[in-house]
Coordinates of C-alpha atoms and ligand atoms in Angstrom, one line a residue:
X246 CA 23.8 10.8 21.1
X247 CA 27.0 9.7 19.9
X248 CA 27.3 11.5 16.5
X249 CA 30.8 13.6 16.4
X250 CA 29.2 16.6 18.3
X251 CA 30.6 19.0 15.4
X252 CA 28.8 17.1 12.8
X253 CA 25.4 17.0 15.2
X254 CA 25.8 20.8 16.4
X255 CA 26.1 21.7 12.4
X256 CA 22.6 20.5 11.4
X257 CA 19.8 22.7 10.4
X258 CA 16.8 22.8 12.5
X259 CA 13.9 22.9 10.0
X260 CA 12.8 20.2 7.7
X261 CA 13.5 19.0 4.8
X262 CA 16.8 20.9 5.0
X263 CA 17.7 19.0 8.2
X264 CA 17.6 15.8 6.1
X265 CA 19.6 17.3 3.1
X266 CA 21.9 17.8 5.5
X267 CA 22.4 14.0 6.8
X268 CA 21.9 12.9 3.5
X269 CA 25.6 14.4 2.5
X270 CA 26.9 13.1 5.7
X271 CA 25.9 9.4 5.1
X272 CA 27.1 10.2 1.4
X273 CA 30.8 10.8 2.7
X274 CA 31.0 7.6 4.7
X275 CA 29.5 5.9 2.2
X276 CA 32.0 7.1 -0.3
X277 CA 34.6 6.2 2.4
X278 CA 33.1 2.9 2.8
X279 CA 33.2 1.7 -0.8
X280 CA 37.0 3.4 -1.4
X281 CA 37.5 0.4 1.6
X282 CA 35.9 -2.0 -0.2
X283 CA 37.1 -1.4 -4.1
X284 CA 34.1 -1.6 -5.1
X285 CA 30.2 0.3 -4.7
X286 CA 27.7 -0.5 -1.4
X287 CA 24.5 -2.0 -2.6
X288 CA 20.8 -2.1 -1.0
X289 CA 17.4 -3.9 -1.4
X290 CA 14.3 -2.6 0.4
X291 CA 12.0 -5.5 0.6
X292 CA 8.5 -4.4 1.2
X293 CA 5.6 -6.2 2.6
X294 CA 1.9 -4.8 2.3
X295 CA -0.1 -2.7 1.0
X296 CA 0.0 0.5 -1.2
X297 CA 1.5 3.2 1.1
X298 CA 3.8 0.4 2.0
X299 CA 5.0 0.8 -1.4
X300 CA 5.3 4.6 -1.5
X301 CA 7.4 4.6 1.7
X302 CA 9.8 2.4 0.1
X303 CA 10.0 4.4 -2.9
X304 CA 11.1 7.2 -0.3
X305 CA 13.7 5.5 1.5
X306 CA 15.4 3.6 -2.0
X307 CA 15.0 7.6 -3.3
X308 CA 17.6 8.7 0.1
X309 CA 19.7 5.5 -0.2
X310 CA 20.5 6.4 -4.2
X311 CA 21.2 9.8 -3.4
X312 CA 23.5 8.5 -0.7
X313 CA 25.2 6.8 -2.9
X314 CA 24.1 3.0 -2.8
X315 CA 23.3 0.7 -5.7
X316 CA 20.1 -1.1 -5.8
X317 CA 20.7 -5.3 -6.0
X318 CA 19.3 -8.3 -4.9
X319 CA 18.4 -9.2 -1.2
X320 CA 20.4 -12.0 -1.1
X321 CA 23.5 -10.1 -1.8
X322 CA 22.8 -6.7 -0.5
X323 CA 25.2 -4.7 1.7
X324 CA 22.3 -3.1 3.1
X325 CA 18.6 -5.2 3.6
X326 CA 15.4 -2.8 5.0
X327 CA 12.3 -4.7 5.8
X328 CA 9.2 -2.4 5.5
X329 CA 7.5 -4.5 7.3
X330 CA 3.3 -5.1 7.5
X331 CA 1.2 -6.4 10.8
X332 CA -2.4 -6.2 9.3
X333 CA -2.1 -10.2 9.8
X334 CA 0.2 -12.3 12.2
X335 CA 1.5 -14.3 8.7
X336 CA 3.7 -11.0 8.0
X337 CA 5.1 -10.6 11.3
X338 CA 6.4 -14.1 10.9
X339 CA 7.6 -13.7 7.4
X340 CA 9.8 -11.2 9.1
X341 CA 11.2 -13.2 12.0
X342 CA 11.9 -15.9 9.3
X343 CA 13.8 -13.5 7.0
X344 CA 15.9 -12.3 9.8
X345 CA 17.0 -15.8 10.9
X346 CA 18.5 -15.9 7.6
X347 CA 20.4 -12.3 7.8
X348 CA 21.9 -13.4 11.2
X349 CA 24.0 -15.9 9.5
X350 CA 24.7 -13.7 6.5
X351 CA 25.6 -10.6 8.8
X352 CA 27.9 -12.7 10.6
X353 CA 30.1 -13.5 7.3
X354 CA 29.7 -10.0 6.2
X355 CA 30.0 -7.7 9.3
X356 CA 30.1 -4.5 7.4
X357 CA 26.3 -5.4 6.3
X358 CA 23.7 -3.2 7.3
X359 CA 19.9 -3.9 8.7
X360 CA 17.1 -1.9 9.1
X361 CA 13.7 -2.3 9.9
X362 CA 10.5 -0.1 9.6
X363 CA 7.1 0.1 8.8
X364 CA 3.7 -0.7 10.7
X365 CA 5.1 -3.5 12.4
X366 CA 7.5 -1.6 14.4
X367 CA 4.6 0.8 15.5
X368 CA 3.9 -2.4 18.0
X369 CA 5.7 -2.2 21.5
X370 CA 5.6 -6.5 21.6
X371 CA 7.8 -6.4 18.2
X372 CA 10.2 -3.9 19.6
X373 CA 11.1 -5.6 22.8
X374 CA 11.5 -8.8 21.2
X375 CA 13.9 -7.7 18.5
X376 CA 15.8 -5.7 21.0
X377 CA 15.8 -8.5 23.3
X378 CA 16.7 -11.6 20.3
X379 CA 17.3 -9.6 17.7
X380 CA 20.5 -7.3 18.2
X381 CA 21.8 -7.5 15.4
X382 CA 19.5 -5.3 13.2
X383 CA 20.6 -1.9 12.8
X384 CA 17.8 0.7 12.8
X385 CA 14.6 0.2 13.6
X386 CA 12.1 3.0 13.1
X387 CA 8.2 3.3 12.2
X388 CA 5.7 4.8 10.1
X389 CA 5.7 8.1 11.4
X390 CA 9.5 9.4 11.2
X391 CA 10.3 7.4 7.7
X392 CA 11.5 10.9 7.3
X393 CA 14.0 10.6 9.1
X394 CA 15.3 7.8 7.7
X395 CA 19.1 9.9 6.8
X396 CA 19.5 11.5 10.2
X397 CA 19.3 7.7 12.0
X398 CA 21.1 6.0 9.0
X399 CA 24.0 8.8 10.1
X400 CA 23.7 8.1 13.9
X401 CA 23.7 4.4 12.8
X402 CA 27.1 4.4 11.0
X403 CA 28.1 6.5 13.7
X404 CA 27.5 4.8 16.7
X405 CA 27.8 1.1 15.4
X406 CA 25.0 -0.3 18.0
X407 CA 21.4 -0.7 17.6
X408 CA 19.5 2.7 16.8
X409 CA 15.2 2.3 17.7
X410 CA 13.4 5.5 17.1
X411 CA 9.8 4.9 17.1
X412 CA 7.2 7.7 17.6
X413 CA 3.5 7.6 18.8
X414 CA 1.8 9.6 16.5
X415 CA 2.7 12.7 14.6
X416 CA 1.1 15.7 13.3
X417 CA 4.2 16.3 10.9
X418 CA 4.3 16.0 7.3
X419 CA 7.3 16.1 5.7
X420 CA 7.7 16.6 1.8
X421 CA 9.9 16.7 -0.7
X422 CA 12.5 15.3 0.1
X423 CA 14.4 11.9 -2.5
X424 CA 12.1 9.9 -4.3
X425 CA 13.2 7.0 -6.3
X426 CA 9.6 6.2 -8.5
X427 CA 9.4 1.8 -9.6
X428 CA 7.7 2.9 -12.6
X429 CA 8.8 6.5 -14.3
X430 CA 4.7 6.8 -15.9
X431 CA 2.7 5.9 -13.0
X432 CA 2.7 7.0 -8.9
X433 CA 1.4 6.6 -5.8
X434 CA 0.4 10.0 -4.4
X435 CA -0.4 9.9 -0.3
X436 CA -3.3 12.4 0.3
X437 CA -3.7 11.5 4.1
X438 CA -2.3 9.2 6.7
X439 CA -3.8 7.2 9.4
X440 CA -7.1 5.9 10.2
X441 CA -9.8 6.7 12.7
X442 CA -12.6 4.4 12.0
X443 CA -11.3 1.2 14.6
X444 CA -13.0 -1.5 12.7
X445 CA -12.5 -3.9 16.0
X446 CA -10.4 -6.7 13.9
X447 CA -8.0 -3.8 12.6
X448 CA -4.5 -3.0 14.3
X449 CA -4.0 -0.1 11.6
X450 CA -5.5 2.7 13.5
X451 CA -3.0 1.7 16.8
X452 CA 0.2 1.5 14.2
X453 CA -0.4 4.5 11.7
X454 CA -2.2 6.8 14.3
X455 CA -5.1 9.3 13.5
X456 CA -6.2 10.6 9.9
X457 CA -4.0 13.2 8.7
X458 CA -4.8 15.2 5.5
X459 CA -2.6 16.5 3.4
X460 CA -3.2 20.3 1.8
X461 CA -5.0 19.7 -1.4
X462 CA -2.1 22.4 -2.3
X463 CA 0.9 20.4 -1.6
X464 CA -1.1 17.1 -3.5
X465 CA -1.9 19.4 -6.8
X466 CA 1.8 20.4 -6.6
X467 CA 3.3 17.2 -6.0
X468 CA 1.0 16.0 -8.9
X469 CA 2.0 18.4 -11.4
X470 CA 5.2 18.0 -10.4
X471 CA 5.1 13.7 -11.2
X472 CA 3.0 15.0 -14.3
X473 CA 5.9 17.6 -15.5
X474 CA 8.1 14.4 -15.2
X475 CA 6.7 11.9 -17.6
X476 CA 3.6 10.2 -15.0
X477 CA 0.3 10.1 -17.1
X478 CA -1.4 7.5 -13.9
X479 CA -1.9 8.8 -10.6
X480 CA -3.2 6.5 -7.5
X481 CA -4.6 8.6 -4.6
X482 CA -3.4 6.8 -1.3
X483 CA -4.8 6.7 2.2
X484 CA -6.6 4.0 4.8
X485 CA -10.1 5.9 3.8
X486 CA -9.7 8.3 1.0
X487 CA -13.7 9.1 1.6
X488 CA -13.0 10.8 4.4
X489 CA -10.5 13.0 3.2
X490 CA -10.0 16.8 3.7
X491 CA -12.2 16.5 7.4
X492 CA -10.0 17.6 9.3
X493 CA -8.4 20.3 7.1
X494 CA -8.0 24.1 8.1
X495 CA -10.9 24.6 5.6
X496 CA -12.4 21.4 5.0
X497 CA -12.8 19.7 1.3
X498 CA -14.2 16.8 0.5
X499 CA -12.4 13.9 -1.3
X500 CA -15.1 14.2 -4.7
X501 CA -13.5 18.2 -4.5
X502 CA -10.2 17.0 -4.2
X503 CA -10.7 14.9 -7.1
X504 CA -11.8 17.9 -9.3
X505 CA -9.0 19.2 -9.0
X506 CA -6.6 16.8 -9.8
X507 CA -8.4 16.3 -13.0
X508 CA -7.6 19.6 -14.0
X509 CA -3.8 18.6 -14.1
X510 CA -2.3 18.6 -17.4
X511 CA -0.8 15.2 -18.5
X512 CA -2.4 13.1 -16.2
X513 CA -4.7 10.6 -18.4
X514 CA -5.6 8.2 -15.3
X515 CA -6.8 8.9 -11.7
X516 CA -7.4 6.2 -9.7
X517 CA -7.9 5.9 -5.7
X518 CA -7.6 3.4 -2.5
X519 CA -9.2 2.7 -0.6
X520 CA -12.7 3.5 -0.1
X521 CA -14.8 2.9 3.0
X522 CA -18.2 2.3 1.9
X523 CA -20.2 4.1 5.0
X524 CA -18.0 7.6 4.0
X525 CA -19.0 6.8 0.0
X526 CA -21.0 10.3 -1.1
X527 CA -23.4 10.8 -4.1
X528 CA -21.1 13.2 -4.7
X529 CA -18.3 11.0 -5.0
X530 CA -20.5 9.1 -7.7
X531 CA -21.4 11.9 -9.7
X532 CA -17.4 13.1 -10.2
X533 CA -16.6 9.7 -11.1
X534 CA -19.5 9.1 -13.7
X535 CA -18.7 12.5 -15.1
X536 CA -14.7 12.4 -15.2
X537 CA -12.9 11.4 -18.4
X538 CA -9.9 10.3 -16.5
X539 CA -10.9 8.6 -13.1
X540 CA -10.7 4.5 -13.9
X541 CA -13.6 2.4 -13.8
X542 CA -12.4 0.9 -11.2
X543 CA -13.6 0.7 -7.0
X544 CA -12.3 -0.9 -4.9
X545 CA -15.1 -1.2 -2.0
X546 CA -14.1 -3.5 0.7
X547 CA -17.0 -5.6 2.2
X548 CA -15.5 -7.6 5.2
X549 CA -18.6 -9.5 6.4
X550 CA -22.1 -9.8 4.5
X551 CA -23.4 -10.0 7.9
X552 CA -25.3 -7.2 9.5
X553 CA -24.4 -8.8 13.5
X554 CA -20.9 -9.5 11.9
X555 CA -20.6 -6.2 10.6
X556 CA -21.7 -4.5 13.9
X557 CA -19.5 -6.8 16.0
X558 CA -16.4 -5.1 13.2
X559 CA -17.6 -1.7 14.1
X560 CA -17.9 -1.2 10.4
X561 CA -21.0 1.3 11.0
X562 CA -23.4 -0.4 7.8
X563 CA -25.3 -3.1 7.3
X564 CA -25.7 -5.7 4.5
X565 CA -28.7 -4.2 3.3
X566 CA -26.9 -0.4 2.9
X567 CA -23.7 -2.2 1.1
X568 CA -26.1 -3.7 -1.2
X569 CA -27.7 -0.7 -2.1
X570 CA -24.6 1.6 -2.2
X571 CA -23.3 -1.1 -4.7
X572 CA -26.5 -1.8 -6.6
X573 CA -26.6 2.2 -7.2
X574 CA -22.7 2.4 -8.1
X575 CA -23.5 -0.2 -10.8
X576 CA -26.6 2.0 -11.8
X577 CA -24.9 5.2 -12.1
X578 CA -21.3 3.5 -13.8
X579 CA -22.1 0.9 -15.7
X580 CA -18.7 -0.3 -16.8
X581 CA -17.4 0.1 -13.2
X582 CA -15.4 -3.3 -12.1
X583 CA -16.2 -3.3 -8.3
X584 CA -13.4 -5.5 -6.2
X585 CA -13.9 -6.2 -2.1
X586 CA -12.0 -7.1 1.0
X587 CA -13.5 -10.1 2.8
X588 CA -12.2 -11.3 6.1
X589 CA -13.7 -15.3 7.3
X590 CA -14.0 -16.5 10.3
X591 CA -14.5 -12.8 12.2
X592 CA -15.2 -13.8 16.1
X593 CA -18.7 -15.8 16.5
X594 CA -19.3 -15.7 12.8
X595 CA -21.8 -18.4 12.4
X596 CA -22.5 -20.4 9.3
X597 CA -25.4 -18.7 8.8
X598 CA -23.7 -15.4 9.3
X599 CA -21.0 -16.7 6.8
X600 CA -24.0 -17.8 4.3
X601 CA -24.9 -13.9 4.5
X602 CA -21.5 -12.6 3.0
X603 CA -21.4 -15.4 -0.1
X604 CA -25.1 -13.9 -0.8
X605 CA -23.5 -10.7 -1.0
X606 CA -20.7 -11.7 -3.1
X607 CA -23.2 -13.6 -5.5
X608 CA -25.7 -10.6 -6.0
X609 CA -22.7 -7.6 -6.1
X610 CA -21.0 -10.4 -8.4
X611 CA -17.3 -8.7 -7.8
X612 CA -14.6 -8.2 -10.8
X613 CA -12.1 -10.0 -8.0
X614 CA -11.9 -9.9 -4.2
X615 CA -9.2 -10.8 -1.9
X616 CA -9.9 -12.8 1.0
X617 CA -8.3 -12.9 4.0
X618 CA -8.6 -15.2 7.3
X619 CA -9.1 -13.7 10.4
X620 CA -6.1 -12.8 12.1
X621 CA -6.3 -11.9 15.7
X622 CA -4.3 -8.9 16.5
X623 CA -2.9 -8.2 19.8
X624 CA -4.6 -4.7 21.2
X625 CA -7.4 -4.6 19.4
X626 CA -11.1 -4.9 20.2
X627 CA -11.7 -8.4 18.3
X628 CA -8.9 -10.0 20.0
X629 CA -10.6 -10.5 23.4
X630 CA -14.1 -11.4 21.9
X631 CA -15.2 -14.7 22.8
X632 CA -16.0 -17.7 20.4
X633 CA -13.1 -17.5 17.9
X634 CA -13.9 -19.4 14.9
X635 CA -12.2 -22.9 15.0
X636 CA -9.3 -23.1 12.1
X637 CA -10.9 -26.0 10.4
X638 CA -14.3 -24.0 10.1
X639 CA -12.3 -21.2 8.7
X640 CA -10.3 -23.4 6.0
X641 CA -13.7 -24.9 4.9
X642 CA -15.2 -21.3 4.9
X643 CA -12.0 -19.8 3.2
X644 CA -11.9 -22.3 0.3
X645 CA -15.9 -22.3 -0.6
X646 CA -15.6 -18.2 -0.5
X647 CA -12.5 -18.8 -2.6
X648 CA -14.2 -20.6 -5.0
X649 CA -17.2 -18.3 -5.2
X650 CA -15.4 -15.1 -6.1
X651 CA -13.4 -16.9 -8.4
X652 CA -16.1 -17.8 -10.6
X653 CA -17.6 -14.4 -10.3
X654 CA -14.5 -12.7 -11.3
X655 CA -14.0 -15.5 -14.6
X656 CA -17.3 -14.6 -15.7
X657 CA -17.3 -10.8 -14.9
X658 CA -14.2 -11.0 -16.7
X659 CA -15.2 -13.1 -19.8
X660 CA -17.6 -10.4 -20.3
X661 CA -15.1 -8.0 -22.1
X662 CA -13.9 -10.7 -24.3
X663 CA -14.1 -9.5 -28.2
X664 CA -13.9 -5.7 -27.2
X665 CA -11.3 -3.1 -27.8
X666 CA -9.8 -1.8 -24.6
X667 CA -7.4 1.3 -24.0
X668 CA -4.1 -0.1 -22.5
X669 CA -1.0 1.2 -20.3
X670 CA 1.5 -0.4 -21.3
X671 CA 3.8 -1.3 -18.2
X672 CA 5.9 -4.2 -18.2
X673 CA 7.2 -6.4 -20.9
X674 CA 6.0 -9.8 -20.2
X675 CA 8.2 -12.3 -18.2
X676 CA 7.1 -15.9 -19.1
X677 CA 6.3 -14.7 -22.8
X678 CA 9.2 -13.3 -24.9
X679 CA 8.2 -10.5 -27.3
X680 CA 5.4 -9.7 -25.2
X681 CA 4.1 -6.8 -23.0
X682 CA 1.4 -6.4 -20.4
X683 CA -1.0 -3.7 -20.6
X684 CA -3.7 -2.4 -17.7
X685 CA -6.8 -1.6 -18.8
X686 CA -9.1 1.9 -16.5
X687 CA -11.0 -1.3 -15.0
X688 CA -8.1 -2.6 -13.9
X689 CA -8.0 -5.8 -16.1
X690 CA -4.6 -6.8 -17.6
X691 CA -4.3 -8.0 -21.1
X692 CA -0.5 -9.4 -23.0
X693 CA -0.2 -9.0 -26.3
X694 CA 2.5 -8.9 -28.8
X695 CA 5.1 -5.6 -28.0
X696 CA 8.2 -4.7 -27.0
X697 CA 10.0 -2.6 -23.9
X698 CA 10.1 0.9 -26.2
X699 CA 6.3 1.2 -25.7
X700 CA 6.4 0.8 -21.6
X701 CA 4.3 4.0 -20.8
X702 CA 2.0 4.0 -23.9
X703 CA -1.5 4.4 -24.2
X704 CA -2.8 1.9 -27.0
X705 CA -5.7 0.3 -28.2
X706 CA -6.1 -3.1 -27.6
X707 CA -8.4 -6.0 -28.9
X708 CA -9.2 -8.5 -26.4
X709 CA -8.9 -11.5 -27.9
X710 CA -9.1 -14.8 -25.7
X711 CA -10.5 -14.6 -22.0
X712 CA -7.7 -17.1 -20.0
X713 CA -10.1 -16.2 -16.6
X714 CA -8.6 -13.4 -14.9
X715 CA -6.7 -12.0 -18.0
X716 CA -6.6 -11.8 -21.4
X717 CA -4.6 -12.2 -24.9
X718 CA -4.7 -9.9 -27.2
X719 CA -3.5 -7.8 -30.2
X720 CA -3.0 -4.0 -30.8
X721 CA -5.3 -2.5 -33.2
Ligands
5AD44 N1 -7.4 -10.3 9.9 C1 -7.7 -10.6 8.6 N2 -7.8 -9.6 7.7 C2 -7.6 -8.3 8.1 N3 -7.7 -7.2 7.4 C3 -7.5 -6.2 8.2 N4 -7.3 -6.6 9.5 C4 -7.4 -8.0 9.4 C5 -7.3 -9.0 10.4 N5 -7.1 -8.8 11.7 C6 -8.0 -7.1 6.0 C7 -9.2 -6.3 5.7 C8 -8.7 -5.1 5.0 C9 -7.4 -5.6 4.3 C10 -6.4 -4.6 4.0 O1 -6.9 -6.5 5.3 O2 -10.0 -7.1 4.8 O3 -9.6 -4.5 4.1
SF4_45 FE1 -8.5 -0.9 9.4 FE2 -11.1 -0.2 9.2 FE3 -9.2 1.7 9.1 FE4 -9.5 0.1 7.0 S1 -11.0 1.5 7.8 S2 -7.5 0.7 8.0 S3 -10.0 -1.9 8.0 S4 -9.7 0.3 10.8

């Protein structure tokens, strides 16, 4: 530890004060920094993944403002994060290509800054090989001290070498400290952390460690809290939100959970991801058909349509029981818009086996799916299976799954074309001037005439011309 032993011997113990604490210490050498300069240090997290990806980096951009950096480009940046993904070996690369780039930029611009987080640097491989080719990033830390993020940023600008902090696991939560939302009326709320179910193709259970739950106290507070400032859509976060509250002091289940945060004044729409379908309860089912606010929307990720593929995953239910659990989900909600995972070319999958999973998509006939090739990932179970699919058979596979749940979504789609829709407005509309984009509860976007005042707005929309996965319309 390098840190100016006064500065270090000053900081609080506890957390979040602990971070408060480094947060005005980076804020002074920032300050010092830009006085240098003439002119104010700027920052661009660029994130990679999924949803809690997303929330992390709202966190760190949240520390970075209060520190007193300006949010930019990446390509001009003064300070570049990567929160990085490793579900499939295509992100890891993305990264290593990225970086090539910053190298020569870093060298022009020595005062820049680099760090590095997220899942990816949960993997021992990744960390020796950036500390070995990589030495000019920063600060590399992981999933489970993003919390930390102030206290290494101060040893960083400290100590001027590479900082790599990277924990196992945790059983620490720590809340409240700078947030910096993308959207002011809608939020990602983490309820738990981790995964335990080691599906055999999945590194996320090695990188994000065991399920965590959050106290349904600290979720309703943190909700009210986003609700008191102006968010109307919630979007309850975790690997397996059906599983939630298990391992809780006194246990709850996720449909109680969602009781509550239905109660919450000012929140109009609930909606959560992502849902394993062997944890999926009646209960869940009967809180969704009876709540005014949770979306018609699940997401219910399938992976195989196999019953020896989905053994061989470790995904503990077989096409039959996926067909039924959707089959009654489609009973029970009607106007629920089911979407799916679906992974091709899973060790020894056979045509016959990959036959199995386009039946399933035909007779569930998804709203969308996203499909994914196998990626083999270092550590886990799948990796050291024998008879990996060839790459050829996987393309072929890929592109006829492709097409399939392309059609179904078109047609699932086309269905809503004529009705009248409740919108959130979010975004005004890029490619269309004097247009904004509006998301329906299922999940479907619609553009229609509007203008950036009404971002945030509930309003009813007719659905005028299906163009496949969207549509155009007019408010009524
Ligand atoms: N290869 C391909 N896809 C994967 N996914 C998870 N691990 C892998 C892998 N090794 C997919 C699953 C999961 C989604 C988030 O990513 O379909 O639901
Ligand atoms: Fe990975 Fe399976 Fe956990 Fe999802 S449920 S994060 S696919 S191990």
């Amino acid at each position: 530890m390098n840190l100016n032993s006064e500065i270090w011997a000053a900081a609080p113990e506890t957390e979040p004060e602990r971070q408060y604490y480094f947060i005005e210490v980076c804020k002074k050498q920032v300050a010092e920094e830009r006085e240098k300069l003439g002119r104010p240090l700027t920052f661009c997290v660029t994130t990679f993944g999924c949803q809690m990806n997303a929330r992390d980096s709202e966190k760190l951009t949240g520390i970075l403002e209060q520190i007193g950096y300006q949010p930019t480009e990446e390509d001009t940046a003064d300070f570049v994060i990567y929160n990085t993904c490793t579900v499939r070996e295509n992100a890891n690369l993305k990264v290593y290509g990225h970086l090539g780039l910053l190298k020569h930029r870093k060298k022009e611009n020595p005062h820049m800054k680099i760090a590095l987080c997220g899942c990816m640097m949960q993997e021992p491989e990744v960390v020796a090989k950036l500390k070995q080719s990589y030495r000019f990033v920063d600060l590399v830390f992981g999933t489970h001290n993003i919390f930390k993020f102030a206290e290494l940023l101060a040893e960083s600008m400290e100590n001027g070498s590479m900082i790599v902090d990277i924990w196992k696991d945790t059983q620490e939560i720590v809340e409240e400290l700078p947030i910096e939302r993308k959207y002011s009326f809608k939020s990602g709320v983490n309820i738990m952390f981790g995964c335990n179910n080691f599906c055999s193709y999945c590194i996320v259970p090695y990188v994000r460690g065991r399920e965590r739950s959050r106290k349904p106290e600290d979720i309703i507070k943190e909700i009210e809290k986003l609700a008191a400032d102006g968010v109307t859509e919630v979007m309850l976060l975790g690997q397996n939100v059906n599983s939630y509250g298990k391992n809780l002091e006194t246990p709850m289940t996720f449909a109680e959970l969602l009781r509550e945060v239905e109660k919450i004044d000012g929140i109009r729409r609930i909606r959560f991801m992502t849902s394993h379908p062997k944890d999926l309860s009646d209960e869940l089912i009967q809180v969704m058909k009876e709540s005014r606010k949770i979306c018609r929307h699940l997401h219910l990720p399938l992976q195989s349509g196999s019953s020896r593929i989905l053994k061989a995953m470790n995904r503990r239910y077989t096409k039959e029981q996926y067909l039924e659990l959707a089959e009654k989900i489609r009973r029970e909600i009607p106007d629920i818009s089911l979407t799916t995972d679906i992974i091709v070319g899973f060790p020894g999958e056979t045509d016959e086996d990959f036959e199995e999973t386009l039946d399933v998509v035909r007779k569930v006939h998804y709203d969308n799916a996203y499909t994914f090739i196998y990626s083999r990932r270092t550590g886990t179970p799948a990796a050291s299976m024998e008879n990996q699919v060839s790459e050829a058979d996987n393309k072929v596979r890929f592109d006829k799954l492709l097409k399939l749940v392309q059609d179904c979504a078109r047609e699932q789609t086309a269905r809503y074309t004529g009705t009248v829709q409740e919108v959130l407005i979010e975004e005004v509309n890029d490619h269309r001037p004097g247009y904004v984009t509006g998301r329906m509860s299922n999940n479907l976007l619609v553009h229609f005439p509007g203008e950036a005042s009404q971002i945030g707005q509930y309003v009813n929309v007719s659905l005028d011309e299906c163009k496949g996965f969207y549509f155009m319309g007019t408010i009524v």
